[in-house]
PDB file of C-alpha atoms (C1' of nucleotides) in Angstrom:
ATOM      1  CA  UNK A 759       0.000   0.000   0.000  1.00 39.00           C
ATOM      2  CA  UNK A 760       0.898   3.589  -0.417  1.00 37.00           C
ATOM      3  CA  UNK A 761       4.475   3.998  -1.376  1.00 39.00           C
ATOM      4  CA  UNK A 762       7.131   6.140   0.243  1.00 41.00           C
ATOM      5  CA  UNK A 763       6.393   9.844   0.312  1.00 43.00           C
ATOM      6  CA  UNK A 764       9.287  12.284   0.264  1.00 42.00           C
ATOM      7  CA  UNK A 765       8.817  15.936   1.198  1.00 39.00           C
ATOM      8  CA  UNK A 766      11.345  18.418  -0.150  1.00 37.00           C
ATOM      9  CA  UNK A 767      12.579  21.715   1.322  1.00 31.00           C
ATOM     10  CA  UNK A 768       9.595  23.611  -0.016  1.00 32.00           C
ATOM     11  CA  UNK A 769       7.117  21.164   1.373  1.00 35.00           C
ATOM     12  CA  UNK A 770       6.335  19.505  -1.911  1.00 37.00           C
ATOM     13  CA  UNK A 771       5.654  15.841  -1.820  1.00 39.00           C
ATOM     14  CA  UNK A 772       6.818  13.207  -4.210  1.00 39.00           C
ATOM     15  CA  UNK A 773       5.888   9.575  -4.206  1.00 42.00           C
ATOM     16  CA  UNK A 774       9.032   7.515  -4.557  1.00 37.00           C
ATOM     17  CA  UNK A 775       7.836   3.960  -4.456  1.00 41.00           C
ATOM     18  CA  UNK A 776       4.610   2.391  -5.464  1.00 43.00           C
ATOM     19  CA  UNK A 777       2.978  -0.960  -5.057  1.00 47.00           C
ATOM     20  CA  UNK A 778       4.842  -2.667  -7.824  1.00 43.00           C
ATOM     21  CA  UNK A 779       2.919  -5.867  -7.275  1.00 53.00           C
ATOM     22  CA  UNK A 780      -0.747  -5.545  -7.947  1.00 59.00           C
ATOM     23  CA  UNK A 781      -2.140  -4.535  -4.594  1.00 81.00           C
ATOM     24  CA  UNK A 782      -4.565  -6.646  -2.601  1.00 90.00           C
ATOM     25  CA  UNK A 783      -7.579  -4.817  -3.968  1.00 92.00           C
ATOM     26  CA  UNK A 784      -6.675  -5.701  -7.533  1.00 91.00           C
ATOM     27  CA  UNK A 785      -5.932  -9.299  -6.663  1.00 90.00           C
ATOM     28  CA  UNK A 786      -9.228  -9.626  -4.873  1.00 93.00           C
ATOM     29  CA  UNK A 787     -11.093  -8.090  -7.760  1.00 92.00           C
ATOM     30  CA  UNK A 788      -9.576 -10.629 -10.098  1.00 89.00           C
ATOM     31  CA  UNK A 789     -10.886 -13.407  -7.888  1.00 91.00           C
ATOM     32  CA  UNK A 790     -14.452 -12.297  -7.327  1.00 93.00           C
ATOM     33  CA  UNK A 791     -14.795  -9.370  -9.717  1.00 89.00           C
ATOM     34  CA  UNK A 792     -15.241  -9.619 -13.421  1.00 82.00           C
ATOM     35  CA  UNK A 793     -18.500  -9.801 -15.195  1.00 85.00           C
ATOM     36  CA  UNK A 794     -20.287 -12.759 -13.616  1.00 91.00           C
ATOM     37  CA  UNK A 795     -18.164 -14.291 -10.887  1.00 94.00           C
ATOM     38  CA  UNK A 796     -19.623 -12.428  -7.963  1.00 94.00           C
ATOM     39  CA  UNK A 797     -23.155 -13.129  -9.102  1.00 94.00           C
ATOM     40  CA  UNK A 798     -22.462 -16.806  -9.556  1.00 96.00           C
ATOM     41  CA  UNK A 799     -21.102 -17.152  -6.031  1.00 96.00           C
ATOM     42  CA  UNK A 800     -24.074 -15.205  -4.753  1.00 95.00           C
ATOM     43  CA  UNK A 801     -26.602 -17.423  -6.467  1.00 96.00           C
ATOM     44  CA  UNK A 802     -24.990 -20.542  -5.066  1.00 97.00           C
ATOM     45  CA  UNK A 803     -25.137 -19.446  -1.461  1.00 96.00           C
ATOM     46  CA  UNK A 804     -28.283 -21.293  -0.399  1.00 97.00           C
ATOM     47  CA  UNK A 805     -28.069 -24.603  -2.179  1.00 97.00           C
ATOM     48  CA  UNK A 806     -26.481 -26.411  -5.098  1.00 98.00           C
ATOM     49  CA  UNK A 807     -27.749 -25.132  -8.422  1.00 97.00           C
ATOM     50  CA  UNK A 808     -27.826 -26.884 -11.746  1.00 97.00           C
ATOM     51  CA  UNK A 809     -26.030 -25.509 -14.751  1.00 96.00           C
ATOM     52  CA  UNK A 810     -28.993 -24.392 -16.792  1.00 95.00           C
ATOM     53  CA  UNK A 811     -30.783 -22.996 -13.766  1.00 95.00           C
ATOM     54  CA  UNK A 812     -27.738 -20.958 -12.934  1.00 95.00           C
ATOM     55  CA  UNK A 813     -27.581 -19.633 -16.460  1.00 94.00           C
ATOM     56  CA  UNK A 814     -31.192 -18.538 -16.177  1.00 92.00           C
ATOM     57  CA  UNK A 815     -30.640 -17.010 -12.761  1.00 92.00           C
ATOM     58  CA  UNK A 816     -27.899 -14.852 -14.146  1.00 91.00           C
ATOM     59  CA  UNK A 817     -30.346 -13.522 -16.675  1.00 82.00           C
ATOM     60  CA  UNK A 818     -28.606 -13.001 -19.946  1.00 73.00           C
ATOM     61  CA  UNK A 819     -25.281 -14.707 -19.516  1.00 88.00           C
ATOM     62  CA  UNK A 820     -24.445 -17.118 -22.303  1.00 92.00           C
ATOM     63  CA  UNK A 821     -23.716 -20.745 -21.504  1.00 94.00           C
ATOM     64  CA  UNK A 822     -20.193 -20.182 -22.651  1.00 95.00           C
ATOM     65  CA  UNK A 823     -19.595 -17.418 -20.144  1.00 94.00           C
ATOM     66  CA  UNK A 824     -21.191 -19.319 -17.289  1.00 96.00           C
ATOM     67  CA  UNK A 825     -19.142 -22.353 -18.179  1.00 96.00           C
ATOM     68  CA  UNK A 826     -15.906 -20.388 -18.272  1.00 95.00           C
ATOM     69  CA  UNK A 827     -16.532 -18.595 -14.993  1.00 96.00           C
ATOM     70  CA  UNK A 828     -17.545 -21.831 -13.296  1.00 97.00           C
ATOM     71  CA  UNK A 829     -14.344 -23.484 -14.422  1.00 96.00           C
ATOM     72  CA  UNK A 830     -12.324 -20.582 -13.099  1.00 95.00           C
ATOM     73  CA  UNK A 831     -14.156 -20.656  -9.801  1.00 96.00           C
ATOM     74  CA  UNK A 832     -13.722 -24.403  -9.608  1.00 96.00           C
ATOM     75  CA  UNK A 833      -9.993 -24.227 -10.270  1.00 94.00           C
ATOM     76  CA  UNK A 834      -9.718 -21.490  -7.663  1.00 93.00           C
ATOM     77  CA  UNK A 835     -11.375 -23.795  -5.186  1.00 96.00           C
ATOM     78  CA  UNK A 836     -14.423 -21.655  -4.618  1.00 97.00           C
ATOM     79  CA  UNK A 837     -16.982 -23.829  -6.311  1.00 97.00           C
ATOM     80  CA  UNK A 838     -17.542 -27.568  -6.420  1.00 98.00           C
ATOM     81  CA  UNK A 839     -18.950 -29.412  -9.415  1.00 98.00           C
ATOM     82  CA  UNK A 840     -20.982 -32.524  -8.747  1.00 97.00           C
ATOM     83  CA  UNK A 841     -22.447 -34.978 -11.214  1.00 97.00           C
ATOM     84  CA  UNK A 842     -25.659 -36.081  -9.566  1.00 95.00           C
ATOM     85  CA  UNK A 843     -27.125 -38.151 -12.347  1.00 90.00           C
ATOM     86  CA  UNK A 844     -25.974 -39.816 -15.514  1.00 85.00           C
ATOM     87  CA  UNK A 845     -29.068 -40.374 -17.519  1.00 83.00           C
ATOM     88  CA  UNK A 846     -30.273 -37.836 -18.121  1.00 91.00           C
ATOM     89  CA  UNK A 847     -27.149 -35.864 -17.299  1.00 94.00           C
ATOM     90  CA  UNK A 848     -27.458 -33.703 -14.227  1.00 97.00           C
ATOM     91  CA  UNK A 849     -24.782 -31.547 -12.657  1.00 97.00           C
ATOM     92  CA  UNK A 850     -24.861 -29.147  -9.754  1.00 98.00           C
ATOM     93  CA  UNK A 851     -22.514 -26.476  -8.572  1.00 98.00           C
ATOM     94  CA  UNK A 852     -22.147 -25.495  -4.962  1.00 98.00           C
ATOM     95  CA  UNK A 853     -19.898 -23.311  -2.862  1.00 98.00           C
ATOM     96  CA  UNK A 854     -16.896 -24.721  -1.082  1.00 98.00           C
ATOM     97  CA  UNK A 855     -16.021 -23.500   2.402  1.00 98.00           C
ATOM     98  CA  UNK A 856     -13.507 -21.208   0.805  1.00 97.00           C
ATOM     99  CA  UNK A 857     -16.144 -19.930  -1.584  1.00 97.00           C
ATOM    100  CA  UNK A 858     -18.286 -19.078   1.410  1.00 98.00           C
ATOM    101  CA  UNK A 859     -15.606 -16.799   2.800  1.00 97.00           C
ATOM    102  CA  UNK A 860     -16.369 -14.389  -0.026  1.00 97.00           C
ATOM    103  CA  UNK A 861     -20.062 -14.102   0.762  1.00 97.00           C
ATOM    104  CA  UNK A 862     -19.629 -11.366   3.360  1.00 97.00           C
ATOM    105  CA  UNK A 863     -17.961  -9.098   0.872  1.00 97.00           C
ATOM    106  CA  UNK A 864     -20.567  -9.823  -1.752  1.00 96.00           C
ATOM    107  CA  UNK A 865     -23.314  -9.110   0.718  1.00 96.00           C
ATOM    108  CA  UNK A 866     -21.763  -5.754   1.639  1.00 96.00           C
ATOM    109  CA  UNK A 867     -21.510  -4.978  -2.028  1.00 96.00           C
ATOM    110  CA  UNK A 868     -25.111  -5.941  -2.625  1.00 95.00           C
ATOM    111  CA  UNK A 869     -26.295  -3.807   0.261  1.00 96.00           C
ATOM    112  CA  UNK A 870     -24.194  -0.849  -0.835  1.00 96.00           C
ATOM    113  CA  UNK A 871     -25.397  -1.220  -4.385  1.00 95.00           C
ATOM    114  CA  UNK A 872     -29.050  -1.403  -3.353  1.00 94.00           C
ATOM    115  CA  UNK A 873     -28.636   1.650  -1.180  1.00 95.00           C
ATOM    116  CA  UNK A 874     -26.802   3.901  -3.569  1.00 93.00           C
ATOM    117  CA  UNK A 875     -27.187   2.731  -7.143  1.00 88.00           C
ATOM    118  CA  UNK A 876     -30.277   3.979  -8.961  1.00 79.00           C
TER     119      UNK A 876
ATOM    120  CA  UNK B 690     -32.716 -12.578  -5.410  1.00 39.00           C
ATOM    121  CA  UNK B 691     -33.130 -15.922  -6.875  1.00 36.00           C
ATOM    122  CA  UNK B 692     -36.147 -16.343  -9.063  1.00 38.00           C
ATOM    123  CA  UNK B 693     -39.226 -18.450  -8.521  1.00 40.00           C
ATOM    124  CA  UNK B 694     -38.618 -22.141  -7.986  1.00 42.00           C
ATOM    125  CA  UNK B 695     -41.263 -24.627  -9.007  1.00 40.00           C
ATOM    126  CA  UNK B 696     -41.223 -28.216  -7.793  1.00 38.00           C
ATOM    127  CA  UNK B 697     -43.032 -30.814  -9.870  1.00 36.00           C
ATOM    128  CA  UNK B 698     -44.764 -34.030  -8.800  1.00 30.00           C
ATOM    129  CA  UNK B 699     -41.514 -35.978  -8.807  1.00 32.00           C
ATOM    130  CA  UNK B 700     -39.707 -33.430  -6.699  1.00 34.00           C
ATOM    131  CA  UNK B 701     -37.725 -31.924  -9.529  1.00 36.00           C
ATOM    132  CA  UNK B 702     -37.124 -28.217  -9.386  1.00 37.00           C
ATOM    133  CA  UNK B 703     -37.289 -25.734 -12.190  1.00 37.00           C
ATOM    134  CA  UNK B 704     -36.414 -22.085 -11.981  1.00 41.00           C
ATOM    135  CA  UNK B 705     -39.163 -20.068 -13.614  1.00 36.00           C
ATOM    136  CA  UNK B 706     -38.059 -16.492 -13.264  1.00 39.00           C
ATOM    137  CA  UNK B 707     -34.637 -14.965 -13.004  1.00 42.00           C
ATOM    138  CA  UNK B 708     -33.290 -11.550 -12.212  1.00 46.00           C
ATOM    139  CA  UNK B 709     -33.836 -10.096 -15.641  1.00 43.00           C
ATOM    140  CA  UNK B 710     -32.274  -6.836 -14.576  1.00 53.00           C
ATOM    141  CA  UNK B 711     -28.638  -7.152 -13.727  1.00 59.00           C
ATOM    142  CA  UNK B 712     -28.698  -7.922 -10.033  1.00 81.00           C
ATOM    143  CA  UNK B 713     -27.243  -5.685  -7.370  1.00 90.00           C
ATOM    144  CA  UNK B 714     -23.963  -7.546  -7.287  1.00 92.00           C
ATOM    145  CA  UNK B 715     -23.348  -6.910 -10.955  1.00 91.00           C
ATOM    146  CA  UNK B 716     -24.316  -3.267 -10.701  1.00 90.00           C
ATOM    147  CA  UNK B 717     -22.019  -2.787  -7.752  1.00 93.00           C
ATOM    148  CA  UNK B 718     -19.174  -4.485  -9.564  1.00 92.00           C
ATOM    149  CA  UNK B 719     -19.601  -2.132 -12.464  1.00 89.00           C
ATOM    150  CA  UNK B 720     -19.245   0.821 -10.107  1.00 91.00           C
ATOM    151  CA  UNK B 721     -16.204  -0.193  -8.105  1.00 93.00           C
ATOM    152  CA  UNK B 722     -14.997  -3.267  -9.961  1.00 89.00           C
ATOM    153  CA  UNK B 723     -13.083  -3.230 -13.182  1.00 83.00           C
ATOM    154  CA  UNK B 724      -9.389  -3.151 -13.496  1.00 86.00           C
ATOM    155  CA  UNK B 725      -8.345  -0.043 -11.549  1.00 92.00           C
ATOM    156  CA  UNK B 726     -11.372   1.606 -10.003  1.00 94.00           C
ATOM    157  CA  UNK B 727     -11.222  -0.043  -6.616  1.00 95.00           C
ATOM    158  CA  UNK B 728      -7.527   0.637  -6.284  1.00 95.00           C
ATOM    159  CA  UNK B 729      -7.936   4.272  -7.211  1.00 96.00           C
ATOM    160  CA  UNK B 730     -10.581   4.794  -4.559  1.00 97.00           C
ATOM    161  CA  UNK B 731      -8.415   2.979  -2.075  1.00 96.00           C
ATOM    162  CA  UNK B 732      -5.379   5.128  -2.758  1.00 96.00           C
ATOM    163  CA  UNK B 733      -7.380   8.305  -2.310  1.00 97.00           C
ATOM    164  CA  UNK B 734      -8.703   7.428   1.098  1.00 97.00           C
ATOM    165  CA  UNK B 735      -6.225   9.395   3.219  1.00 97.00           C
ATOM    166  CA  UNK B 736      -5.651  12.590   1.307  1.00 97.00           C
ATOM    167  CA  UNK B 737      -5.928  14.176  -2.121  1.00 98.00           C
ATOM    168  CA  UNK B 738      -3.453  12.723  -4.563  1.00 97.00           C
ATOM    169  CA  UNK B 739      -2.023  14.288  -7.695  1.00 97.00           C
ATOM    170  CA  UNK B 740      -2.498  12.703 -11.063  1.00 97.00           C
ATOM    171  CA  UNK B 741       1.025  11.497 -11.679  1.00 95.00           C
ATOM    172  CA  UNK B 742       1.448  10.310  -8.104  1.00 96.00           C
ATOM    173  CA  UNK B 743      -1.707   8.297  -8.432  1.00 96.00           C
ATOM    174  CA  UNK B 744      -0.467   6.753 -11.646  1.00 95.00           C
ATOM    175  CA  UNK B 745       2.730   5.720  -9.877  1.00 93.00           C
ATOM    176  CA  UNK B 746       0.831   4.404  -6.869  1.00 93.00           C
ATOM    177  CA  UNK B 747      -1.151   2.130  -9.112  1.00 92.00           C
ATOM    178  CA  UNK B 748       2.100   0.688 -10.347  1.00 82.00           C
ATOM    179  CA  UNK B 749       1.809   0.008 -14.003  1.00 73.00           C
ATOM    180  CA  UNK B 750      -1.414   1.639 -15.045  1.00 88.00           C
ATOM    181  CA  UNK B 751      -1.037   3.839 -18.080  1.00 93.00           C
ATOM    182  CA  UNK B 752      -1.974   7.517 -17.861  1.00 95.00           C
ATOM    183  CA  UNK B 753      -4.733   6.840 -20.293  1.00 96.00           C
ATOM    184  CA  UNK B 754      -6.336   4.193 -18.077  1.00 94.00           C
ATOM    185  CA  UNK B 755      -5.990   6.290 -14.946  1.00 96.00           C
ATOM    186  CA  UNK B 756      -7.479   9.237 -16.773  1.00 97.00           C
ATOM    187  CA  UNK B 757     -10.427   7.216 -18.036  1.00 96.00           C
ATOM    188  CA  UNK B 758     -11.188   5.626 -14.673  1.00 96.00           C
ATOM    189  CA  UNK B 759     -10.894   8.969 -12.913  1.00 97.00           C
ATOM    190  CA  UNK B 760     -13.363  10.508 -15.332  1.00 96.00           C
ATOM    191  CA  UNK B 761     -15.773   7.664 -14.751  1.00 95.00           C
ATOM    192  CA  UNK B 762     -15.419   7.962 -11.008  1.00 96.00           C
ATOM    193  CA  UNK B 763     -15.837  11.716 -11.237  1.00 97.00           C
ATOM    194  CA  UNK B 764     -18.993  11.430 -13.329  1.00 95.00           C
ATOM    195  CA  UNK B 765     -20.323   8.864 -10.869  1.00 94.00           C
ATOM    196  CA  UNK B 766     -19.774  11.361  -8.084  1.00 96.00           C
ATOM    197  CA  UNK B 767     -17.234   9.285  -6.225  1.00 97.00           C
ATOM    198  CA  UNK B 768     -14.183  11.399  -6.876  1.00 98.00           C
ATOM    199  CA  UNK B 769     -13.603  15.146  -6.980  1.00 98.00           C
ATOM    200  CA  UNK B 770     -11.086  16.799  -9.271  1.00 98.00           C
ATOM    201  CA  UNK B 771      -9.465  19.994  -8.016  1.00 97.00           C
ATOM    202  CA  UNK B 772      -7.108  22.298  -9.861  1.00 97.00           C
ATOM    203  CA  UNK B 773      -4.819  23.549  -7.135  1.00 95.00           C
ATOM    204  CA  UNK B 774      -2.330  25.470  -9.222  1.00 90.00           C
ATOM    205  CA  UNK B 775      -2.136  26.950 -12.674  1.00 85.00           C
ATOM    206  CA  UNK B 776       1.505  27.457 -13.327  1.00 83.00           C
ATOM    207  CA  UNK B 777       2.823  24.874 -13.244  1.00 91.00           C
ATOM    208  CA  UNK B 778      -0.380  22.912 -13.598  1.00 94.00           C
ATOM    209  CA  UNK B 779      -1.322  20.915 -10.531  1.00 97.00           C
ATOM    210  CA  UNK B 780      -4.425  18.835 -10.025  1.00 97.00           C
ATOM    211  CA  UNK B 781      -5.533  16.619  -7.201  1.00 98.00           C
ATOM    212  CA  UNK B 782      -8.186  13.979  -6.890  1.00 98.00           C
ATOM    213  CA  UNK B 783      -9.979  13.222  -3.674  1.00 98.00           C
ATOM    214  CA  UNK B 784     -12.906  11.136  -2.512  1.00 98.00           C
ATOM    215  CA  UNK B 785     -16.358  12.610  -2.180  1.00 98.00           C
ATOM    216  CA  UNK B 786     -18.558  11.605   0.745  1.00 98.00           C
ATOM    217  CA  UNK B 787     -20.236   9.171  -1.591  1.00 97.00           C
ATOM    218  CA  UNK B 788     -16.892   7.785  -2.639  1.00 97.00           C
ATOM    219  CA  UNK B 789     -16.135   7.169   1.022  1.00 98.00           C
ATOM    220  CA  UNK B 790     -19.171   4.937   1.351  1.00 97.00           C
ATOM    221  CA  UNK B 791     -17.373   2.359  -0.770  1.00 97.00           C
ATOM    222  CA  UNK B 792     -14.296   2.159   1.442  1.00 97.00           C
ATOM    223  CA  UNK B 793     -15.749  -0.408   3.819  1.00 97.00           C
ATOM    224  CA  UNK B 794     -16.317  -2.844   1.016  1.00 97.00           C
ATOM    225  CA  UNK B 795     -12.873  -2.263  -0.387  1.00 96.00           C
ATOM    226  CA  UNK B 796     -11.345  -2.775   3.010  1.00 96.00           C
ATOM    227  CA  UNK B 797     -13.170  -6.078   3.446  1.00 96.00           C
ATOM    228  CA  UNK B 798     -11.955  -7.092   0.035  1.00 96.00           C
ATOM    229  CA  UNK B 799      -8.387  -6.115   0.865  1.00 95.00           C
ATOM    230  CA  UNK B 800      -8.490  -8.051   4.120  1.00 96.00           C
ATOM    231  CA  UNK B 801     -10.025 -11.097   2.464  1.00 96.00           C
ATOM    232  CA  UNK B 802      -7.503 -10.949  -0.322  1.00 95.00           C
ATOM    233  CA  UNK B 803      -4.559 -10.650   2.061  1.00 94.00           C
ATOM    234  CA  UNK B 804      -5.863 -13.565   4.079  1.00 96.00           C
ATOM    235  CA  UNK B 805      -6.610 -15.985   1.290  1.00 93.00           C
ATOM    236  CA  UNK B 806      -4.809 -15.046  -1.888  1.00 87.00           C
ATOM    237  CA  UNK B 807      -1.244 -16.349  -2.219  1.00 79.00           C
TER     238      UNK B 807
ATOM    239  C1'  DC C1396     -29.113 -31.599 -19.804  1.00 55.60           C
ATOM    240  C1'  DG C1397     -24.703 -29.844 -19.796  1.00 55.60           C
ATOM    241  C1'  DG C1398     -21.827 -28.598 -22.190  1.00 55.60           C
ATOM    242  C1'  DT C1399     -18.276 -27.611 -27.005  1.00 55.60           C
ATOM    243  C1'  DA C1400     -17.121 -25.557 -31.203  1.00 55.60           C
ATOM    244  C1'  DT C1401     -17.038 -21.844 -34.215  1.00 55.60           C
ATOM    245  C1'  DC C1402     -17.246 -17.353 -35.539  1.00 55.60           C
ATOM    246  C1'  DC C1403     -17.445 -12.607 -34.880  1.00 55.60           C
ATOM    247  C1'  DT C1404     -17.448  -8.009 -32.810  1.00 55.60           C
ATOM    248  C1'  DC C1405     -16.190  -4.670 -29.705  1.00 55.60           C
ATOM    249  C1'  DT C1406     -13.708  -2.488 -26.309  1.00 55.60           C
ATOM    250  C1'  DA C1407     -10.382  -2.707 -22.733  1.00 55.60           C
ATOM    251  C1'  DC C1408      -5.926  -1.882 -22.248  1.00 55.60           C
ATOM    252  C1'  DG C1409      -1.145  -0.746 -23.264  1.00 55.60           C
ATOM    253  C1'  DA C1410       2.784   1.824 -25.777  1.00 55.60           C
ATOM    254  C1'  DT C1411       4.237   5.794 -27.603  1.00 55.60           C
ATOM    255  C1'  DA C1412       4.336  10.366 -28.894  1.00 55.60           C
ATOM    256  C1'  DC C1413       2.753  14.869 -28.455  1.00 55.60           C
ATOM    257  C1'  DT C1414       0.750  19.453 -26.218  1.00 55.60           C
ATOM    258  C1'  DG C1415      -0.520  23.678 -23.361  1.00 55.60           C
TER     259       DG C1415
ATOM    260  C1'  DC D 189       2.409  18.422 -14.786  1.00 55.60           C
ATOM    261  C1'  DA D 190      -1.673  16.738 -16.513  1.00 55.60           C
ATOM    262  C1'  DG D 191      -3.366  15.274 -19.721  1.00 55.60           C
ATOM    263  C1'  DT D 192      -4.698  14.009 -25.486  1.00 55.60           C
ATOM    264  C1'  DA D 193      -4.067  11.653 -29.718  1.00 55.60           C
ATOM    265  C1'  DT D 194      -3.104   7.703 -32.259  1.00 55.60           C
ATOM    266  C1'  DC D 195      -2.375   3.112 -33.063  1.00 55.60           C
ATOM    267  C1'  DG D 196      -2.293  -1.691 -32.208  1.00 55.60           C
ATOM    268  C1'  DT D 197      -3.410  -6.177 -29.915  1.00 55.60           C
ATOM    269  C1'  DA D 198      -5.596  -9.606 -27.014  1.00 55.60           C
ATOM    270  C1'  DG D 199      -9.210 -11.348 -25.175  1.00 55.60           C
ATOM    271  C1'  DA D 200     -13.819 -10.669 -23.254  1.00 55.60           C
ATOM    272  C1'  DG D 201     -18.076 -11.697 -24.405  1.00 55.60           C
ATOM    273  C1'  DG D 202     -22.205 -12.780 -27.445  1.00 55.60           C
ATOM    274  C1'  DA D 203     -24.895 -15.732 -31.196  1.00 55.60           C
ATOM    275  C1'  DT D 204     -25.572 -19.808 -33.052  1.00 55.60           C
ATOM    276  C1'  DA D 205     -25.151 -24.498 -33.974  1.00 55.60           C
ATOM    277  C1'  DC D 206     -23.959 -28.897 -32.689  1.00 55.60           C
ATOM    278  C1'  DC D 207     -22.948 -33.199 -29.573  1.00 55.60           C
ATOM    279  C1'  DG D 208     -23.037 -37.245 -26.189  1.00 55.60           C
TER     280       DG D 208
END
DNA sequence: CGGTATCCTCTACGATACTG
DNA sequence: CAGTATCGTAGAGGATACCG
């Protein structure tokens, strides 16, 4: 955070260093930000949801997008994919314990958004 | 949230409605998500920061990006631009009261990120 | 049902150079 | 110092069709 601030003889400040690594905010945004990731986590909070249901819940996301985001979330360990039936094929997605740790943030965001946006 | 869930005679569930409007999470993400917006707000929390200093603080963002995000944030009423000197030109950016309302979320995100990421 | 595959568009983002 | 202008690329994301 922040960087080193130098003040010269005339009281002018200069920032010498910066966060060269992406700071925590950016890293966090890459995990749960992006176009659909937060919403997906949010919609999984109560119970496992099937792929097509999730797509509908997101209202307007293409299967491709949902699929991609789910795979990301799965590889990040936030979401768990379960095949619950073979014939016909049925799959659900649910939050892992780690995935649940993000819910507080998402809920703050939701509340903030509902309060201030529009 | 969620949509209407219908359960048929065999106990199978179908989601009938969805959030057709982008849900609050998505709207919120569009306000403070995106590649640099959260970080910019975060870096302005203590005091006004000058344009070039902010660019350095973000560590790797191009002037163009910083400029674009700042204009967005300004038009959204989250950031205030102040010309503090004419010759040489000096400009600072600071948070508005509204901008400050987002800091809690960003701080949760930062904390979460520092706890779980890497 | 739960995806893939293909194609296409659009814009986000970066690099560089320039200006008042 | 605080931007603008210009150009270029990668990939994000959508539409549609198809598959096991």
